[in-house]
Short mmCIF file of C-alpha atoms (C1' of nucleotides) in Angstrom, two decimals:
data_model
loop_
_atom_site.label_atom_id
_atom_site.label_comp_id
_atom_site.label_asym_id
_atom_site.label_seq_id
_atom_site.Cartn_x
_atom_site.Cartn_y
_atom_site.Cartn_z
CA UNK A 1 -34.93 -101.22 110.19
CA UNK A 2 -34.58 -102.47 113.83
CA UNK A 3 -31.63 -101.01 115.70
CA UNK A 4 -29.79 -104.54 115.31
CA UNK A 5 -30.63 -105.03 112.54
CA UNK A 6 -28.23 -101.38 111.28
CA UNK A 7 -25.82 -102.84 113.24
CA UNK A 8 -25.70 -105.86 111.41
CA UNK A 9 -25.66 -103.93 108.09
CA UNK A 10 -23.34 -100.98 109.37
CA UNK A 11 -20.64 -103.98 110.68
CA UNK A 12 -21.06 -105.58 107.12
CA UNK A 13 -20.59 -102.62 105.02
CA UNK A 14 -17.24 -101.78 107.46
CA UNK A 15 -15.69 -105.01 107.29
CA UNK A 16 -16.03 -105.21 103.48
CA UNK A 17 -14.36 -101.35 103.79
CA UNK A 18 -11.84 -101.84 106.29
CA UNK A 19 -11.53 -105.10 107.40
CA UNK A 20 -11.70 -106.29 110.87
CA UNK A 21 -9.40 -104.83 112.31
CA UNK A 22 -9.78 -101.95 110.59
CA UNK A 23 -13.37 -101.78 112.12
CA UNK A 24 -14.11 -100.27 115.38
CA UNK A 25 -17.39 -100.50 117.51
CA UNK A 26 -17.44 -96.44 117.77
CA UNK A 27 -17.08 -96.40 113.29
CA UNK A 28 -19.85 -99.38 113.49
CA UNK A 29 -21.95 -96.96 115.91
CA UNK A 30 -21.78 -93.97 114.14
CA UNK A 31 -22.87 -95.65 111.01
CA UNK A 32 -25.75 -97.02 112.46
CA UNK A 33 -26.84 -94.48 114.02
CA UNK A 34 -27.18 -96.35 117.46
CA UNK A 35 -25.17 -95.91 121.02
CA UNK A 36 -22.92 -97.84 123.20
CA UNK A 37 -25.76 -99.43 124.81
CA UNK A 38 -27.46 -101.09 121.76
CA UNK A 39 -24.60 -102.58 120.99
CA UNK A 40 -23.48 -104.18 123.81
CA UNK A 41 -27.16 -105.02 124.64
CA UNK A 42 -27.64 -106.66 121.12
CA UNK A 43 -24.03 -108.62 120.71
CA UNK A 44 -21.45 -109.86 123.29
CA UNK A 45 -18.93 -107.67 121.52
CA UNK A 46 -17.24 -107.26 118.62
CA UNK A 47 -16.11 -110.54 117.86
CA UNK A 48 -20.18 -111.59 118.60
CA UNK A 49 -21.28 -108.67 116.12
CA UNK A 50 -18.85 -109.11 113.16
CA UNK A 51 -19.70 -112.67 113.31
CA UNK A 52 -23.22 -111.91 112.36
CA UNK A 53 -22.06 -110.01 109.96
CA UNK A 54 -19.98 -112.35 108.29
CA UNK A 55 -22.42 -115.00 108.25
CA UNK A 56 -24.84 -113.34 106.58
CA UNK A 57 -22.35 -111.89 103.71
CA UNK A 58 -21.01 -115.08 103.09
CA UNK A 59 -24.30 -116.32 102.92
CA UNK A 60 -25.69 -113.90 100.65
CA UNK A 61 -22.10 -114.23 98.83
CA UNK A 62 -23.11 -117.83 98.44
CA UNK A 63 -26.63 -117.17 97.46
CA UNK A 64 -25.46 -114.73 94.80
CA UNK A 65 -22.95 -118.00 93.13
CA UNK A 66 -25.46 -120.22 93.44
CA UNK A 67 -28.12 -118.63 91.02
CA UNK A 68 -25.31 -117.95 88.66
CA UNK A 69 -24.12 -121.59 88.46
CA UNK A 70 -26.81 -123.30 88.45
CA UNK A 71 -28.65 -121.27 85.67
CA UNK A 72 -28.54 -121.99 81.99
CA UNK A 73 -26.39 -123.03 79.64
CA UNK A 74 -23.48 -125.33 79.34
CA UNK A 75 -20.92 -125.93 82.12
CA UNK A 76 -18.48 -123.47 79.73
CA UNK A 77 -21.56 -121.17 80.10
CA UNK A 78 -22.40 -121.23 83.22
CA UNK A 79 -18.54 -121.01 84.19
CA UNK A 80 -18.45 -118.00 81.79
CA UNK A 81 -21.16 -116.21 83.45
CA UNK A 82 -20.00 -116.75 86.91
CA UNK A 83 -16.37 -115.05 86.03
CA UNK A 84 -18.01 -112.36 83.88
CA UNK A 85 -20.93 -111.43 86.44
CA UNK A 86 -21.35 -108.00 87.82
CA UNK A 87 -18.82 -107.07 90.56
CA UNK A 88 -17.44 -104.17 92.27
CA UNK A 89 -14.06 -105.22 91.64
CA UNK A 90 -12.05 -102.58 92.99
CA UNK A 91 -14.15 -103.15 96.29
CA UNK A 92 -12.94 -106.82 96.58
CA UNK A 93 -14.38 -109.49 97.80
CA UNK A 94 -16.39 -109.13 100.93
CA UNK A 95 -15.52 -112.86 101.80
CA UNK A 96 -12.22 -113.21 100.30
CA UNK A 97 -10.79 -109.86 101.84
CA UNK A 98 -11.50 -110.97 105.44
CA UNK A 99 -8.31 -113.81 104.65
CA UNK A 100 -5.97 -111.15 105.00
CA UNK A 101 -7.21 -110.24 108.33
CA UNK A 102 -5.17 -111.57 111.14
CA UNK A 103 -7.70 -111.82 113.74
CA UNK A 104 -10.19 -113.76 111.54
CA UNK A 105 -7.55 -116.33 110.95
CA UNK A 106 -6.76 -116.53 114.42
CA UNK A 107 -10.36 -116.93 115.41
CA UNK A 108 -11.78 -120.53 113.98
CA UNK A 109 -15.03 -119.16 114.53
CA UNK A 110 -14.65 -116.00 112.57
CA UNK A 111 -12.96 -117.97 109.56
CA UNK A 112 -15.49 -120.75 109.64
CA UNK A 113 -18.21 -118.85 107.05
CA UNK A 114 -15.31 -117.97 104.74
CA UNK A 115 -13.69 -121.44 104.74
CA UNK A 116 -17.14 -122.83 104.09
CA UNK A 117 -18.64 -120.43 101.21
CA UNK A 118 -15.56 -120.69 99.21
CA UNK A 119 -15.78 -124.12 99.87
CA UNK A 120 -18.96 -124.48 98.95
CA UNK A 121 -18.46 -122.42 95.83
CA UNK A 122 -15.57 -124.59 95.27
CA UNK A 123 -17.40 -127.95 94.82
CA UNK A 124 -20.39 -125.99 92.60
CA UNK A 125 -17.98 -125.53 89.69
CA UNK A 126 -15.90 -128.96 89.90
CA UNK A 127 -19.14 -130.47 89.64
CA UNK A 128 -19.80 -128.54 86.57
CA UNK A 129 -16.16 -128.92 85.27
CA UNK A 130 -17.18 -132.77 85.73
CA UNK A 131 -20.06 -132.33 83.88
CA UNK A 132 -18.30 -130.75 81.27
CA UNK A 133 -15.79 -133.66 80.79
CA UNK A 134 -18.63 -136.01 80.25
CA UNK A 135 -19.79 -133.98 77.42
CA UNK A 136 -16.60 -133.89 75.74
CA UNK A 137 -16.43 -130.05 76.52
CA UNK A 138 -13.30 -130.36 78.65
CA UNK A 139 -10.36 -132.26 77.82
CA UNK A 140 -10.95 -135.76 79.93
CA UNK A 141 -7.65 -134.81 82.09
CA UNK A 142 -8.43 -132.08 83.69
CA UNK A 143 -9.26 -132.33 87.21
CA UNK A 144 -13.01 -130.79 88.10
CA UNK A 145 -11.68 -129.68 91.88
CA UNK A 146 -8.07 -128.27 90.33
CA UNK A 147 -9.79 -126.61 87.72
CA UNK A 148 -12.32 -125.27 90.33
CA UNK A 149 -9.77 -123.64 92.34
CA UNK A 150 -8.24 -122.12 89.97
CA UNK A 151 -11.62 -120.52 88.83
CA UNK A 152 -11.94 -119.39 92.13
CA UNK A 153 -8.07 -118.02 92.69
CA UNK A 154 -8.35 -116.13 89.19
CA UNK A 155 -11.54 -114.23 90.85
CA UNK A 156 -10.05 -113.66 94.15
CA UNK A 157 -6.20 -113.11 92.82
CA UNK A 158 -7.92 -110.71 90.29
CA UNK A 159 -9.52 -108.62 92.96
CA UNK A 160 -5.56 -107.86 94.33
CA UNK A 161 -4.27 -106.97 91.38
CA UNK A 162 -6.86 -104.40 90.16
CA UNK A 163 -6.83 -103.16 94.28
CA UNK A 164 -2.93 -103.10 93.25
CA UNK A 165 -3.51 -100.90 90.02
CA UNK A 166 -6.29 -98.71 91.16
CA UNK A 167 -8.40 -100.05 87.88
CA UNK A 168 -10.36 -103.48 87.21
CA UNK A 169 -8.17 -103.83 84.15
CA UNK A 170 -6.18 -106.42 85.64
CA UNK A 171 -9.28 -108.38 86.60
CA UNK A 172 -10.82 -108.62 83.34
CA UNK A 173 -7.58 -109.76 81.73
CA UNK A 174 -7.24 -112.67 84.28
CA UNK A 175 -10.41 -114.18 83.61
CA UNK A 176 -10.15 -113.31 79.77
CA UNK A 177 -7.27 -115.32 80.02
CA UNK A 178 -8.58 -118.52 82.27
CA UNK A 179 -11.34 -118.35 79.58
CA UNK A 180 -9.23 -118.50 76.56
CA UNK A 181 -7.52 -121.47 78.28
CA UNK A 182 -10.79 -123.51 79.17
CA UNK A 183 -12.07 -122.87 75.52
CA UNK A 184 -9.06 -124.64 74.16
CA UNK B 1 22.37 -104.62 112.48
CA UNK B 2 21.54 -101.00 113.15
CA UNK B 3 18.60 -99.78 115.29
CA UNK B 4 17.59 -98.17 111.88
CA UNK B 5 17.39 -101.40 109.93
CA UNK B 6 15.84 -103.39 112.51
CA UNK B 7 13.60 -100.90 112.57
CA UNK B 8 12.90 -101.63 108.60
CA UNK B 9 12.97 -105.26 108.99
CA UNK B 10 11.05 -105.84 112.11
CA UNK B 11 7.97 -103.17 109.80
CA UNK B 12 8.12 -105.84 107.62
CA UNK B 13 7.57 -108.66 109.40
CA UNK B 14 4.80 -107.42 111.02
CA UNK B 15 3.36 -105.59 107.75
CA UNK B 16 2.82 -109.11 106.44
CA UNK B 17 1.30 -110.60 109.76
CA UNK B 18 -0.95 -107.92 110.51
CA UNK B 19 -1.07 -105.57 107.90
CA UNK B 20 -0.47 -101.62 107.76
CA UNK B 21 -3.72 -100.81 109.77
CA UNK B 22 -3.32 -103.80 112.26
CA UNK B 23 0.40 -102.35 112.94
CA UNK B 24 1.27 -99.74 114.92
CA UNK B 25 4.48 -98.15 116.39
CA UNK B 26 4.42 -100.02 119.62
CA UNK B 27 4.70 -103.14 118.19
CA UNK B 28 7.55 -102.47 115.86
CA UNK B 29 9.34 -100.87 118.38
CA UNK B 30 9.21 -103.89 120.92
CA UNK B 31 10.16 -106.27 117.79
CA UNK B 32 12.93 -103.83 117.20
CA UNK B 33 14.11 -103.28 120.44
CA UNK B 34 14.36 -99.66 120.30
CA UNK B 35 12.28 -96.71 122.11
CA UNK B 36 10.40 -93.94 120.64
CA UNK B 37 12.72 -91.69 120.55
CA UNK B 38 14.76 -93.89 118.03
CA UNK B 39 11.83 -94.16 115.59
CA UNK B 40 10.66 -90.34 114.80
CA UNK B 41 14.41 -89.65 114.89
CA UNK B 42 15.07 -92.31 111.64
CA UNK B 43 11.52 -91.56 110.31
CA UNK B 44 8.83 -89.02 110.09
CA UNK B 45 6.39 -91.66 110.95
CA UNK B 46 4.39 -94.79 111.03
CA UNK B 47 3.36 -94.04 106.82
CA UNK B 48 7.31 -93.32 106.52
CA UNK B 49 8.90 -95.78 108.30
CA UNK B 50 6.11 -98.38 106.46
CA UNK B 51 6.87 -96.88 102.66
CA UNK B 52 10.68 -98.18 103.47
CA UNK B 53 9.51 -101.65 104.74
CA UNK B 54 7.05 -102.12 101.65
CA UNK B 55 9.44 -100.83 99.10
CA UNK B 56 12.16 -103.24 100.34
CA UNK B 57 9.95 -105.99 100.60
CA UNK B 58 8.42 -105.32 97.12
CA UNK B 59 12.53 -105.22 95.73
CA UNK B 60 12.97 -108.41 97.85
CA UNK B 61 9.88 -110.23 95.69
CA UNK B 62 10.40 -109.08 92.19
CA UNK B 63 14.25 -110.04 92.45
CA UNK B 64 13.32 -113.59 93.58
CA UNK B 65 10.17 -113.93 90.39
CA UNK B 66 12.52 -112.39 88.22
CA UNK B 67 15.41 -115.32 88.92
CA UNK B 68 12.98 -117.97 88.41
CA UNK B 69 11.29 -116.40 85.50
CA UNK B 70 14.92 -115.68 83.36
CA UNK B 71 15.82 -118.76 85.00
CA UNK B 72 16.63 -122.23 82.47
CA UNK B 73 14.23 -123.94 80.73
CA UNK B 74 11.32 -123.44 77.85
CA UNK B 75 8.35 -120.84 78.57
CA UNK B 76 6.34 -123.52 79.97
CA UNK B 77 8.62 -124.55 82.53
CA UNK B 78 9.69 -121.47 83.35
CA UNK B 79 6.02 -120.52 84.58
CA UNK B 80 5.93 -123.83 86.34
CA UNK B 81 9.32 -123.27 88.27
CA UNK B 82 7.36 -119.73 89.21
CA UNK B 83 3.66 -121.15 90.03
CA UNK B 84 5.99 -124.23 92.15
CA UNK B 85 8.30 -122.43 93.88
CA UNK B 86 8.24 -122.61 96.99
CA UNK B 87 6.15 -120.71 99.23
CA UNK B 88 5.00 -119.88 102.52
CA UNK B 89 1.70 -120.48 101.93
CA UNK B 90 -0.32 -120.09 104.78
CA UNK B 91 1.42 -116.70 105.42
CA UNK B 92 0.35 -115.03 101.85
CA UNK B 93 1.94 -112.75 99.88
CA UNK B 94 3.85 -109.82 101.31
CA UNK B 95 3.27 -107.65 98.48
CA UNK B 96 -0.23 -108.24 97.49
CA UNK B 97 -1.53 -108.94 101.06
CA UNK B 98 -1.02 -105.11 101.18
CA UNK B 99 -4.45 -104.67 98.50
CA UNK B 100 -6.87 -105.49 101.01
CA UNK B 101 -5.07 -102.61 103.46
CA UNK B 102 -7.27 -99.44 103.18
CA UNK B 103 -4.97 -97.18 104.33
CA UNK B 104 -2.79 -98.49 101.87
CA UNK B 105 -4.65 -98.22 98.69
CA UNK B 106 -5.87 -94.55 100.21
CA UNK B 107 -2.22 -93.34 99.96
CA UNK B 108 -0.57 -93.58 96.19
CA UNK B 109 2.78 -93.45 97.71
CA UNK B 110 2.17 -96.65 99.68
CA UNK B 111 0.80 -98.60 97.03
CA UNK B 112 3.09 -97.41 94.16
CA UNK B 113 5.24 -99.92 95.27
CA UNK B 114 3.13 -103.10 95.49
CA UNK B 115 1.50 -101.89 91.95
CA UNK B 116 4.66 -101.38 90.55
CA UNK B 117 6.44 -104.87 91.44
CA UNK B 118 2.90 -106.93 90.76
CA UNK B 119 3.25 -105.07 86.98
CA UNK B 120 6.86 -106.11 86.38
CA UNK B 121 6.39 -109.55 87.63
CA UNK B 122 2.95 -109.91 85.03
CA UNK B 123 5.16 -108.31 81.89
CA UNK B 124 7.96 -110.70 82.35
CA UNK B 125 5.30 -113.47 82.34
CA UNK B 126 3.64 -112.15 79.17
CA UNK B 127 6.82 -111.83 77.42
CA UNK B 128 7.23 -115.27 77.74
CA UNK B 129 4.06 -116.54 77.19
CA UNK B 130 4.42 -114.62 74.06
CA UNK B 131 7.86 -116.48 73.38
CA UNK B 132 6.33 -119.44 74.02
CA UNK B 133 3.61 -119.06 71.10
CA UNK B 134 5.82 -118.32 68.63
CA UNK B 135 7.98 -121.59 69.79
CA UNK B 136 4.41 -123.26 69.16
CA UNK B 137 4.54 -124.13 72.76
CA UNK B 138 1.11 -122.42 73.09
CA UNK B 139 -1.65 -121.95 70.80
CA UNK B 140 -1.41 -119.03 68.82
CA UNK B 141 -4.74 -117.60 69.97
CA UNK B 142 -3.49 -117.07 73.57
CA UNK B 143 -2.98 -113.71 74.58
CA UNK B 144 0.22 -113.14 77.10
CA UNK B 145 -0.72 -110.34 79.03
CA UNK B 146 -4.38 -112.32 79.80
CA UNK B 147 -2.11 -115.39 80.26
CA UNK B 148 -0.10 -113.57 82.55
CA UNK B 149 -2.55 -112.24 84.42
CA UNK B 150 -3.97 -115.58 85.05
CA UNK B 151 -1.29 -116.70 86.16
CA UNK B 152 -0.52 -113.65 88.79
CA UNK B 153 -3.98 -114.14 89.64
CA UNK B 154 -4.00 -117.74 90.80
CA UNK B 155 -1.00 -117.04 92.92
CA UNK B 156 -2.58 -114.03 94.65
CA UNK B 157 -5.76 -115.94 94.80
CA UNK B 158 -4.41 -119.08 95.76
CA UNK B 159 -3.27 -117.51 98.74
CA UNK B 160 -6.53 -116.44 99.96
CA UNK B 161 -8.11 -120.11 99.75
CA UNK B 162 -4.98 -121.34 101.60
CA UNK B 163 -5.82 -118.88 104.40
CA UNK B 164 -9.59 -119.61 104.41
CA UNK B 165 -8.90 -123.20 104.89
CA UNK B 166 -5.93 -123.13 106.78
CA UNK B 167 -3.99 -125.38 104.45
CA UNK B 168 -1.94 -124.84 102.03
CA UNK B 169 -4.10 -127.79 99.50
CA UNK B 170 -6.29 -125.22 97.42
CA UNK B 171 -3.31 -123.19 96.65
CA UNK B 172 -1.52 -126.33 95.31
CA UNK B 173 -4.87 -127.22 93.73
CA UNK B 174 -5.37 -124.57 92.37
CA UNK B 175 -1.47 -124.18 90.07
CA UNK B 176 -1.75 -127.62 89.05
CA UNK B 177 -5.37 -127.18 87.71
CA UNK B 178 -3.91 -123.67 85.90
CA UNK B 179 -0.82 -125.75 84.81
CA UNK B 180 -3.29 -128.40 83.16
CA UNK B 181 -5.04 -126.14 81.16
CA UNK B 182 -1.04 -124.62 80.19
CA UNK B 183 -0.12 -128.27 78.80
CA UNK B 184 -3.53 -128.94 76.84
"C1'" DG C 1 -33.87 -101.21 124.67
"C1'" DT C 2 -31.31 -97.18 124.86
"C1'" DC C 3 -28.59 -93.64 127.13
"C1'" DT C 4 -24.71 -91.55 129.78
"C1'" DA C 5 -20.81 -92.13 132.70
"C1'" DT C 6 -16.71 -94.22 133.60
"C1'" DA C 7 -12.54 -96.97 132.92
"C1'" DC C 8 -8.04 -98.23 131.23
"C1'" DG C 9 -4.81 -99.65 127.93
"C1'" DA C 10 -3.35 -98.64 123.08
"C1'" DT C 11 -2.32 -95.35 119.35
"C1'" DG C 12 0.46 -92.05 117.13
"C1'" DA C 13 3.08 -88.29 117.99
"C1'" DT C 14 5.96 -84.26 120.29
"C1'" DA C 15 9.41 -82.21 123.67
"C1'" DG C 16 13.34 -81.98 125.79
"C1'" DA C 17 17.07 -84.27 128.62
"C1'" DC C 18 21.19 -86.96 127.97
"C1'" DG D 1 21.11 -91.17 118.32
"C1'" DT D 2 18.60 -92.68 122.09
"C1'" DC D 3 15.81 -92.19 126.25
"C1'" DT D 4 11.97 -90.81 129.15
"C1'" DA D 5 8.13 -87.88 129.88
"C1'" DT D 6 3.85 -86.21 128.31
"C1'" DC D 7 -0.27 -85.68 125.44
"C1'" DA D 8 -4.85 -86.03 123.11
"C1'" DT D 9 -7.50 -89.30 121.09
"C1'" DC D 10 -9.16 -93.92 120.09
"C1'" DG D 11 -10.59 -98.75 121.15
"C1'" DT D 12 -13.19 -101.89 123.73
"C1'" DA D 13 -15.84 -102.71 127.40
"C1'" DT D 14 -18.72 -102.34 131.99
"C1'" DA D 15 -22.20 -100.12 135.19
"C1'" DG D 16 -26.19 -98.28 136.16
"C1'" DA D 17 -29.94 -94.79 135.25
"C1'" DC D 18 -34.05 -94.18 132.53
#
DNA sequence: GTCTATACGATGATAGAC
DNA sequence: GTCTATCATCGTATAGAC
């Protein structure tokens, strides 16, 4: 692996750990293995760096969603599958986490890639909620984008409250819940 | 107010805009309008000083849930008046902002708190979710800790689409598509 | 492209005067 | 109780040699 490209994946791995702030370009170095020099030869700085970074988690964050979603089965399914996939839930989100970070949200650059995959996530399962209606799977007043976000605030609310307990307990009973709701 | 409790408060106003790691002494004590000296003679340190703050703040947030939550009405309202109240959105959750804070889930003392509150608030929800089935007010095949769980969730969650979009819309999407599936 | 040297403010804390 | 040194280390970046 190229030099920028460990710095890429070293930033990555960091910010999913720490955070930005919580991320320094001497932690990033160490991980990858590289000096001052690469760094500053590769990216502007850290703000240039961690914005790589982000882009390609969100994208791969995105990528991941995507496959689940649009796979087989009905929208319940497919809904199912994407609240019941494999995570690391006591890592958190890599996307989602970055929210709390003060100097993302300050930066409109920095939150761009998280406002757009969760976003884009967003509209994949009120499209499917939609679909759902029309087969009589879903009541017909429920709302595809509501429903969506709340899909999408179970996963990310359940990632705080199993960080808050120290076990993904608390995650798997949110979305056993949301489930029990949309099957009724 | 007392150079010790400004201390306390002005901790907590920064804990929830920066977080633990992106707080340090300097800034409280400017807030605070006291010198160093003041500081290491109240506290031991930064992780003592911040335990008060969070504790305080986590007492602060469980009183106000628990007065809309014992508050008037039937179950289902009850969790309405608690998913509607109102919010500073954009800002998040003082309490559960703390999750995505490595240093804080690295020390149990720190996070005690937050875990502590987040599981009170989520037992008086499924106690009344549970009162709420047996009024017939939800179907019988709901469970109330899930259901309250949920319900934490999409709060916590909500927050973090708020913050990713920088409106407050897909948290307010997000309770009234949760609410929907409450009522049907 | 990568390295070392250098810089300067911030961080988190201690010591001792008042 | 509060203040002002003082300290070692970290954070972020630039300069210039190789």
């Amino acid at each position: 692996m190229s030099t920028s490209e460990r710095l890429i994946e070293s930033t990555r791995e960091l910010l999913w750990e720490r955070g930005y702030v919580g991320t320094s370009p001497k932690a990033i170095l160490e991980r990858a293995d590289a000096g001052q020099g690469s760094m500053y030869h590769h990216f502007k700085g850290k703000p240039d760096l961690a914005l790589a970074a982000i882009r390609r988690t969100a994208e791969e964050l995105l990528a991941t969603a995507e496959a689940v979603l649009t796979g087989p089965g009905t929208p319940y399914e497919r809904i199912e599958a994407y609240l019941r996939r494999e995570r690391d839930v006591l890592r958190g989100c890599p996307v989602g986490r970055l929210t709390m970070d003060p100097d993302i949200i300050a930066s409109d650059e920095l939150r761009a890639p998280v406002d757009e995959t969760l976003d884009r996530i967003q509209e994949l399962i009120a499209g499917i909620v939609e679909e759902g209606k029309e087969q009589g799977q879903f009541g017909p007043r429920v709302n595809g984008e509501e429903i969506a976000a709340t899909v999408l605030a179970t996963v990310q609310g359940g990632y705080v409250l199993a960080r808050a307990s120290g076990s993904p307990a608390a995650f798997d009973a949110g979305v056993r819940g949301l489930l029990s709701l949309l099957r009724s």
